[in-house]
Structure formats: C-alpha cells, structure tokens
Amino acid sequence: MSKEVGTEDFLRTIGALNDETRLRILRFIDLYGPVCVCDIEAAFGMIQSRISRHLKILKEAKFLTVERRGHWAYYAIRLPLDKFRLDVLKEISYLEMNLPEFKGCCKI
Amino acid sequence: MSKEVGTEDFLRTIGALNDETRLRILRFIDLYGPVCVCDIEAAFGMIQSRISRHLKILKEAKFLTVERRGHWAYYAIRLPLDKFRLDVLKEISYLEMNLPEFKGCCKI
DNA sequence: TTAGTATATCAAGATTTTTTGATGCATGAA
DNA sequence: TTCATGCATCAAAAAATCTTGATATACTAA
C-alpha cells in the first residue's frame, strides 16, 4: 500500500479482512499455494457461491490473483505483495484458527 | 499483536478499522494528542452518542486509552502500541483523508 | 441541595454485509 | 452437437453494523 491515495482502497483492504471465513481462506491459500475453487469448497464444506464471493472480495482487495486453466480457476496470493499486506499475512499466520486439511479435489 | 491467540482479537482490531469515521477519529487523535469527546464532537460535527460509540470500539480494539479528569474523558493513542497497530497507524497516516481542524473546546 | 455539563448507554430504524439457492456462461468430453 | 462440470453472478432472506434521539450517570459549581 503506502502509495495509495484515498481511504477507499484502504477500507476495501480492511473490509476484506473483516470476516472470519475470508481470514481462513486467505491463510489456506497462503499455505497451500494455488488452489482451485472446488479445493476450497471441499476443504471448508461450504457451498460454491459462498466461496466464490469471498474469493472475489479478497481478489478485489488485492490479496489474491486468479489464473484460469481449462475448467478451473486457480487462486493464489498475489505477487509481489506490498509491505502492509505482507504484515497482515504474517499477522494472520500467528492466529490460532482451525483450518481444514487440503486435499486436491480436481482431477487434472 | 502477534502474541494474541484467537482470531477474535484480530477481528476486533480489523473491525475497528472498518469504518471511515473511525479512521478519521483515529488519525485525528494520533495527530492532536489526548483530546476529549467534545473536542472530537466539535471538530467532526457529529452528535455525541455517535462519537462516543466509535471511541468505545477503538478503545476495545486497543488503539486508544481513556483517562478521566473531572468532567472530561481524554482519549489518546494507547502506549505502547504493538508492531501491527503501529503499522496500521502509519498506513492510515498515508491516507488522503479530509480531517477537520482541531480547536480545543473544553474550558478547563 | 439543585442545576448544568460531559460522557455513556440503550432502543429503534436505516444501512450494509453475508448466506443461500437459482441461474447463466464457459470449457471440454462424448 | 449435446451434456456435465467448474465457476460467476443475481436476488432475496438473514445477520451484523451504524446512526439517531432519549435517557442515565457522574462530576462540578452555585
């Protein structure tokens, strides 16, 4: 961040973090690298539209990027990440949260 | 932060930041040192119950402390601030926000 | 005591956000 | 083509948050 100008971007970033599900998804992706939506869906036991929405919010807040490959959309931590978002990710890594296991679900 | 355990504290911290008015109040207090509620009320042109509520949220998120002196309650940045909250305050200091002027309103 | 001021809190309405289920759009296989 | 799958998006209900006005508390001065 830092070179951003208005409060709007900052609020979008903060708003993206203001939800426990999104924190868990963010940490999950941070840990398990690029994953597709169905991986998250399966791991978290949540319906697809819900996951999809949270991913969109995290993407718009510039924490994530998507890359589409065939059927699948792979979400990953956006690189490079600015200092503030890195600080946030580190802070999240310290949190005691119950994260689901990762088991790849996509048959590629 | 960092030594905090659950996501609850983190979410309280993030939630406190997830409001433009609170960002402005936080920056205002960061700039103008300990101020009383009526100072903020006067500067921001908002009613007292609204300011009071936001101050409470910022205090519960450990950004602020209160010290009561006679009629007045002086709010200040909590010291010492942990690294994450310091990072946040610095990030907020970069934001282009329109902050009201400070004019002490309390006749002590 | 009484009155006035600064602040906190409550309840109700307004606004925003989250969740769900339905639908639509691609892609790739048959 | 046709069909199934992965994902995005929409609308409506549910839940959370913000704002306001009213009221309560606590302190001070007269």
XYZ file of N, CA, C and O (backbone and C1' of nucleotides) in Angstrom, chain A residues 28 36-48 51 100-106, chain D residues 7:
95
model
N -5.448 -20.383 4.199
C -5.443 -21.653 3.469
C -4.659 -21.519 2.158
O -3.796 -22.351 1.838
N -7.802 -24.382 -6.562
C -8.991 -24.017 -7.323
C -10.181 -23.910 -6.369
O -10.117 -24.328 -5.216
N -11.236 -23.339 -6.878
C -12.399 -23.069 -6.040
C -12.941 -24.341 -5.419
O -13.299 -24.369 -4.243
N -12.959 -25.420 -6.200
C -13.524 -26.659 -5.656
C -12.663 -27.250 -4.556
O -13.175 -27.914 -3.652
N -11.342 -26.967 -4.583
C -10.484 -27.377 -3.468
C -10.958 -26.718 -2.173
O -11.090 -27.374 -1.136
N -11.193 -25.434 -2.259
C -11.609 -24.679 -1.071
C -12.992 -25.126 -0.640
O -13.264 -25.342 0.543
N -13.862 -25.241 -1.621
C -15.226 -25.700 -1.375
C -15.204 -27.017 -0.595
O -15.868 -27.157 0.428
N -14.405 -27.960 -1.085
C -14.337 -29.275 -0.452
C -13.734 -29.181 0.945
O -14.253 -29.745 1.909
N -12.632 -28.440 1.058
C -11.941 -28.355 2.341
C -12.811 -27.675 3.400
O -12.868 -28.115 4.549
N -13.498 -26.632 3.024
C -14.261 -25.849 4.005
C -15.694 -26.339 4.181
O -16.377 -25.922 5.113
N -16.145 -27.174 3.283
C -17.516 -27.644 3.388
C -18.538 -26.531 3.242
O -19.543 -26.490 3.942
N -18.250 -25.596 2.349
C -19.191 -24.501 2.116
C -19.627 -24.530 0.663
O -18.898 -25.011 -0.197
N -20.795 -23.982 0.400
C -21.287 -24.025 -0.958
C -20.500 -23.079 -1.849
O -19.919 -22.106 -1.396
N -20.541 -23.408 -3.111
C -19.655 -22.772 -4.071
C -19.871 -21.263 -4.201
O -18.902 -20.496 -4.280
N -18.071 -19.434 -1.349
C -16.621 -19.388 -1.547
C -16.263 -18.399 -2.647
O -15.368 -17.555 -2.492
N -9.067 -26.224 7.696
C -9.296 -27.574 7.177
C -8.046 -28.094 6.492
O -7.167 -27.337 6.112
N -7.983 -29.397 6.360
C -6.901 -30.008 5.598
C -7.067 -29.732 4.120
O -8.177 -29.544 3.627
N -5.960 -29.740 3.421
C -6.028 -29.610 1.976
C -5.927 -30.980 1.329
O -5.010 -31.742 1.596
N -6.897 -31.284 0.497
C -6.796 -32.473 -0.348
C -7.221 -32.055 -1.740
O -8.384 -31.737 -1.947
N -6.280 -32.057 -2.652
C -6.618 -31.662 -4.017
C -7.861 -32.423 -4.473
O -7.956 -33.624 -4.252
N -8.809 -31.728 -5.040
C -10.041 -32.399 -5.439
C -10.164 -32.453 -6.950
O -10.947 -33.216 -7.480
N -9.367 -31.634 -7.651
C -9.527 -31.556 -9.101
C -8.729 -32.651 -9.762
O -7.528 -32.785 -9.525
P -13.335 -24.436 -9.933
O -14.171 -23.139 -10.261
C -13.813 -22.369 -11.403
C -14.887 -21.354 -11.691
C -15.164 -20.363 -10.569
O -14.590 -19.112 -10.948
C -17.148 -21.083 -11.696
